[in-house]
Amino acid sequence: MSKSIVKSVSSKSIVEQAKGSFHGGIHPAEFKNISNQQSIKDLPIAAQLVIPVKQQLGQTGEVVVNLGDRISRGQLLVKATGILSANIHSPADGIVTSLSPAYVGHPSGMKSAAITIKTDLEQSEGKIFEPIDWRNPSNLEEIQSRIRQAGIVGLGGATFPTHVKTSSREINTLIVNAMECEPFITCDDRMLKDIPKQVIEGAQIVANLVKAKNIIFATEDNKQLSIEKLSEAISKTTESIPMSIVVAPTKYPSGGEKQTIELVTGKQVPSGKIPASMGLLVQNVATLHAVFNAVVKGQPLYQRLVTITGNLVDRPGNYWIAFGTQITDLIEHFNVDVNDCEKVIIGGPLMGQSVTDFTAPVTKATNCLIFNKADKTEKAWLTQTTEHQPCIRCGECEKVCPADLLPQQLLWYSQSDQWENLQQQGILDCIECGACAYVCPSEIPLVQYYRYGKSSLKDIQRKNVIAEKAKKRFDFKEMRIQREKAERAAKHKKAAEARRQAALDKKNDSDGKQQAINDALARVKQKKASVGQAQGVAQTETDEKKES
Amino acid sequence: MLELLIATLTLVGFAFICGSLLGFASIKFKVEGNPIVDQINEVLPQTQCGQCGYPGCKPYAEAIAEGEAINRCPPGGEAGIKALAELLDMEVVELDESCGEESLPTVVVIREDECIGCTKCIQACPVDAITGAAKMMHTVIESECTGCDLCIPPCPVDCIDIVEIQPTIDDWHWPNPAQLNKPSQIPVKVIS
Amino acid sequence: MMNLSSPFFHKAMPTNKVMMLVCVALIPGIITQVYFFGFGVIINLILCAVFAVSAEYTILKLRTREPRTSIQDNSALLTGLLLAVALPPTLPFWMTFVGVWFAIIFGKQLYGGLGYNPFNPAMVGYVLLLISFPVEMTAWLPARELAVSLPSFYESSQLIFFAQTADGLTVENFRQLADGFTMATPLDHLKTETTLGRMNSEIFANPDMALNLNGWKWVNLMFLLGGLYLLAIKIVRWHIPVAYLLAMIITSFLLNTYDNQLYAAPSFHLLTGATMLGAFFIATDPVSASTTPKGRLIYGALIGFLIVIIRTFGGYPDAIAFAVLLLNIAVPTIDHYTKPVIYGHKKETELHD
């Protein structure tokens, strides 16, 4: 059965042009050939690894090792808590030397929980899982839990836990995102050139798991060599799910999930919905390779392919780097002249993040590290905050916005702290691609204004939640006090009623002496039964007697 | 004479009809409570701290609706005043210093070994965020504490501390780039 | 250590260069103006540039802002130049001064400077002058072929600074034609004559009118050339000029078709007055124009429409400034109703076509 499909696929061209296009976009200089000329290499494991406890979107997991523990390669370090969380495994054999917070490369410059490991000289293989025969349909559940166990997250940079995405069973098409549209980054490109078969197998595993009927590799037309290698590998494969390649014209940010979908299908993901609602699942090349590693090789996600590039690196290229490897080690290994290197960019130059504290480690989100000498004359790098010129509303930003927003209006409302208007302008639909800031003639750090606006909105939301909770508790306390008051009042009323009744009874029975005697007996009994209660009654009695 | 009569009658007639309509509408579309008070209350931070001089946020909201100044809420701070000004279409004014100063969010913590279990703080807490029983140690449920500090004065042994909530990486706030240009104005907080 | 947010890549023409290129694009129009109306134009340009920059500098100093960066963005210079080319070539210098300072102070700096002004500063200055000094502001010289003699550079400077030349000639002397009549701009002439009840065929048959029109036609064509240059280097986007000119053509065509003796033809409207200057240099000022793509079309079209309407039915001969300022007021409303559809916000039916 599988053979006939393969034949029909290979008979016609499997490479086609993208159907759709998205609004805006930019064409920055690519700088890709710095790092994509050399084949993939391994980087030796550093003497010390600093592994952040949180490396993905969602909840922080629970640390399951103790200080001084001897750990083996692939051993679980951080256990996922909740659905939106991911396991973290040790990339090396060694000893846990510290559990105190470390600088993890967060833009705030704050430290965060981390596990520091002193690694052994001799390293084991680190394949801790049993390989799964994924072609056997009865193993689907096992594959799904394996993806979860292996701690796989989206390696394109978003680090969304992959098992959440693969839990859907109503997928029609698996789109493999190989756009890699940002300048400098070449790790997906190189992966498709060097190990296309493994990526294809990873894609087949995921497509099989989510019951997808076809797989589309989406890439840009500046990666001709990897398109060739990939189509060659596809035509040779014997896998059952049909595959094709969609090539889009090179334009940033075609690798954004929403933009990729628009390019491939010509449709937009409705706001507030996920691609699965359209029968689509988008996965990055490196993520699929991680799935292959976990399912076929039994290796959890503890290292990744990282592009090491920039004009200060002596051997630029793509390397398998263990999570936790610190930038300081890389600087040493690649002979980077630290004096020329004011900062390192993690990720691409358009969406990445700069670090000036070089103790920051490589994490699951690190797809690229750029060691570049700041070139102030050509404005290729904005190295510091300069006082930007005012916005003249020229509309260049609006022309390039892939989300069809009006960046000039977003800036206006962010600058003037008008959060409600900012939200109405659609700030939450901004993907922070940075195309607007790239073309801004006034050099306004637009994305930072949006991030400032977004975090302010988030703050307001959080404060509202707290206020709402406090209000409820306050209202409840008020209500409780009222209720207690009412209860007390009711009790008093009841007691008064009883008193009146007693007085009335007494009056009616004025000549019935027997009754009085009976009453007295009953009172005595009561007194014996409960002193406290009876005291009150006795008191009433004496009062009444006094009155009468 | 007749013209005068017609004009008068017409006007009176109109007035009557309009009056009846208004009267009908006021019964038919009667709004329970004062909606503006609820809207104001929504904006207030609900710390129930009483720094404004009213016994809680709702009473202050009612007072604002009656014409009290909008700048008497330190926990709401500048942002709160702005929101109130927008809601009520008023001028933004500075926070009334006599009510207190805007500060970072805080919670209180009881030094548990010093607590004598007098329950006075429990009664003072407007949001039931302190648990404990008579002659037993009390403790603050941190997630529910609004930082109103109302429990501090009643405590006979002064065993309650105010603790600033430390920002974590997850709720870190991107700084305003406009202020990055003036480095001296960034409130720098050293986190060790 | 606080890090700056991404992106770390930047490639764009800086604002000051944008402004400078707009100034450069004015050159062909300016040269033509000098040819047809004499060297007063040059003197006005220099005066306006100096006044504008000095006004900007003074106000920024008063506002305790660093004036250097703002001066360097060339926006004040551009405001000055735009106002200069709109002024009659022999306007007394102190009027120019009043206009430019008013434009910079009330049109721009009082709102917070570049980027915050709701009105086009040059037009604010122009309207102030037009309303305050209607006689001087409409005292245009006749075009070269029509004039008895154009004032020389020396004479122009004397007219501007002392209101008369060494020989005792005033602006009125230079405005007189060979037959003793004076002629203002073609728009002015048309307005006066139409009010007197003359027919278009009669007015346009006048050879003086034809000669005068010829001068204005060339000025407009040269501003069009500069405008096309701005379009070509993508500093100005097509929406506003195209909508503006199309709306003018359609409105004047309809009026002209209705009664060609009472209402002038589209070709007249397009090539006279400040039409092309307005289309490419004034209405396209991004700060005060609508900022959404659809909004720019509406904004441009309404300006074009209003120009023809005011020229035809209003009290003033030309109408660029009024039309632009009126639409400046409407910009927030236009922007509000013409927001583009954000990604993923299209209606369901549109998504699944």
PDB file of C-alpha atoms in Angstrom, chain A residues 231-310:
ATOM      1  CA  SER A 231      13.303  16.190  -1.989  1.00  0.00           C
ATOM      2  CA  GLU A 232      15.897  13.563  -2.742  1.00  0.00           C
ATOM      3  CA  ALA A 233      15.354  12.025   0.676  1.00  0.00           C
ATOM      4  CA  ILE A 234      11.572  12.220   0.262  1.00  0.00           C
ATOM      5  CA  SER A 235      11.660  10.494  -3.114  1.00  0.00           C
ATOM      6  CA  LYS A 236      13.744   7.674  -1.670  1.00  0.00           C
ATOM      7  CA  THR A 237      11.670   7.134   1.425  1.00  0.00           C
ATOM      8  CA  THR A 238       9.213   4.296   1.889  1.00  0.00           C
ATOM      9  CA  GLU A 239       7.102   5.970   4.556  1.00  0.00           C
ATOM     10  CA  SER A 240       3.366   5.830   4.163  1.00  0.00           C
ATOM     11  CA  ILE A 241       2.196   9.428   4.730  1.00  0.00           C
ATOM     12  CA  PRO A 242       2.650  11.517   1.566  1.00  0.00           C
ATOM     13  CA  MET A 243       5.068  14.420   1.816  1.00  0.00           C
ATOM     14  CA  SER A 244       5.634  17.514  -0.251  1.00  0.00           C
ATOM     15  CA  ILE A 245       7.697  20.677  -0.091  1.00  0.00           C
ATOM     16  CA  VAL A 246       6.200  24.154  -0.301  1.00  0.00           C
ATOM     17  CA  VAL A 247       8.634  26.909  -1.161  1.00  0.00           C
ATOM     18  CA  ALA A 248       7.826  30.501  -0.288  1.00  0.00           C
ATOM     19  CA  PRO A 249       9.683  33.568  -1.494  1.00  0.00           C
ATOM     20  CA  THR A 250      12.280  34.647   1.044  1.00  0.00           C
ATOM     21  CA  LYS A 251      10.740  37.239   3.294  1.00  0.00           C
ATOM     22  CA  TYR A 252      10.912  37.832   7.003  1.00  0.00           C
ATOM     23  CA  PRO A 253       8.906  36.730   9.108  1.00  0.00           C
ATOM     24  CA  SER A 254       7.613  33.825   7.033  1.00  0.00           C
ATOM     25  CA  GLY A 255       8.676  31.462   9.820  1.00  0.00           C
ATOM     26  CA  GLY A 256       6.115  32.820  12.266  1.00  0.00           C
ATOM     27  CA  GLU A 257       3.565  30.077  12.798  1.00  0.00           C
ATOM     28  CA  LYS A 258       0.653  32.185  11.619  1.00  0.00           C
ATOM     29  CA  GLN A 259       2.569  33.475   8.612  1.00  0.00           C
ATOM     30  CA  THR A 260       3.710  29.976   7.638  1.00  0.00           C
ATOM     31  CA  ILE A 261       0.112  28.790   7.714  1.00  0.00           C
ATOM     32  CA  GLU A 262      -1.005  31.713   5.563  1.00  0.00           C
ATOM     33  CA  LEU A 263       1.789  30.989   3.085  1.00  0.00           C
ATOM     34  CA  VAL A 264       1.058  27.280   2.858  1.00  0.00           C
ATOM     35  CA  THR A 265      -2.736  27.300   2.948  1.00  0.00           C
ATOM     36  CA  GLY A 266      -3.636  30.844   1.934  1.00  0.00           C
ATOM     37  CA  LYS A 267      -5.808  31.065   5.056  1.00  0.00           C
ATOM     38  CA  GLN A 268      -5.404  32.931   8.317  1.00  0.00           C
ATOM     39  CA  VAL A 269      -5.742  31.387  11.734  1.00  0.00           C
ATOM     40  CA  PRO A 270      -8.807  33.046  13.265  1.00  0.00           C
ATOM     41  CA  SER A 271      -7.947  35.200  16.240  1.00  0.00           C
ATOM     42  CA  GLY A 272      -8.226  33.335  19.513  1.00  0.00           C
ATOM     43  CA  LYS A 273      -8.128  29.939  17.808  1.00  0.00           C
ATOM     44  CA  ILE A 274      -5.279  27.480  17.439  1.00  0.00           C
ATOM     45  CA  PRO A 275      -4.078  25.981  14.140  1.00  0.00           C
ATOM     46  CA  ALA A 276      -5.533  22.619  15.199  1.00  0.00           C
ATOM     47  CA  SER A 277      -8.985  24.140  14.711  1.00  0.00           C
ATOM     48  CA  MET A 278      -8.110  24.307  11.004  1.00  0.00           C
ATOM     49  CA  GLY A 279      -6.782  20.754  11.009  1.00  0.00           C
ATOM     50  CA  LEU A 280      -3.199  21.952  11.014  1.00  0.00           C
ATOM     51  CA  LEU A 281      -0.230  21.185  13.187  1.00  0.00           C
ATOM     52  CA  VAL A 282       2.963  23.177  12.739  1.00  0.00           C
ATOM     53  CA  GLN A 283       6.219  21.759  14.025  1.00  0.00           C
ATOM     54  CA  ASN A 284       9.728  23.003  13.708  1.00  0.00           C
ATOM     55  CA  VAL A 285      12.421  20.868  12.040  1.00  0.00           C
ATOM     56  CA  ALA A 286      14.520  20.601  15.192  1.00  0.00           C
ATOM     57  CA  THR A 287      11.483  19.620  17.258  1.00  0.00           C
ATOM     58  CA  LEU A 288      10.715  16.746  14.908  1.00  0.00           C
ATOM     59  CA  HIS A 289      14.295  15.634  15.105  1.00  0.00           C
ATOM     60  CA  ALA A 290      14.007  15.650  18.896  1.00  0.00           C
ATOM     61  CA  VAL A 291      10.918  13.444  18.549  1.00  0.00           C
ATOM     62  CA  PHE A 292      12.921  11.086  16.347  1.00  0.00           C
ATOM     63  CA  ASN A 293      15.671  10.983  18.975  1.00  0.00           C
ATOM     64  CA  ALA A 294      13.228  10.241  21.766  1.00  0.00           C
ATOM     65  CA  VAL A 295      11.172   7.599  19.977  1.00  0.00           C
ATOM     66  CA  VAL A 296      13.735   5.830  17.789  1.00  0.00           C
ATOM     67  CA  LYS A 297      16.955   6.367  19.710  1.00  0.00           C
ATOM     68  CA  GLY A 298      15.501   6.618  23.202  1.00  0.00           C
ATOM     69  CA  GLN A 299      17.328   9.834  23.927  1.00  0.00           C
ATOM     70  CA  PRO A 300      15.612  12.574  25.934  1.00  0.00           C
ATOM     71  CA  LEU A 301      15.958  16.211  24.946  1.00  0.00           C
ATOM     72  CA  TYR A 302      19.116  17.374  26.672  1.00  0.00           C
ATOM     73  CA  GLN A 303      21.011  18.939  23.808  1.00  0.00           C
ATOM     74  CA  ARG A 304      20.142  20.765  20.638  1.00  0.00           C
ATOM     75  CA  LEU A 305      21.607  22.010  17.416  1.00  0.00           C
ATOM     76  CA  VAL A 306      22.793  25.593  17.869  1.00  0.00           C
ATOM     77  CA  THR A 307      24.089  27.950  15.221  1.00  0.00           C
ATOM     78  CA  ILE A 308      27.313  29.570  16.392  1.00  0.00           C
ATOM     79  CA  THR A 309      27.920  32.555  14.160  1.00  0.00           C
ATOM     80  CA  GLY A 310      29.097  36.118  13.891  1.00  0.00           C
TER      81      GLY A 310
END
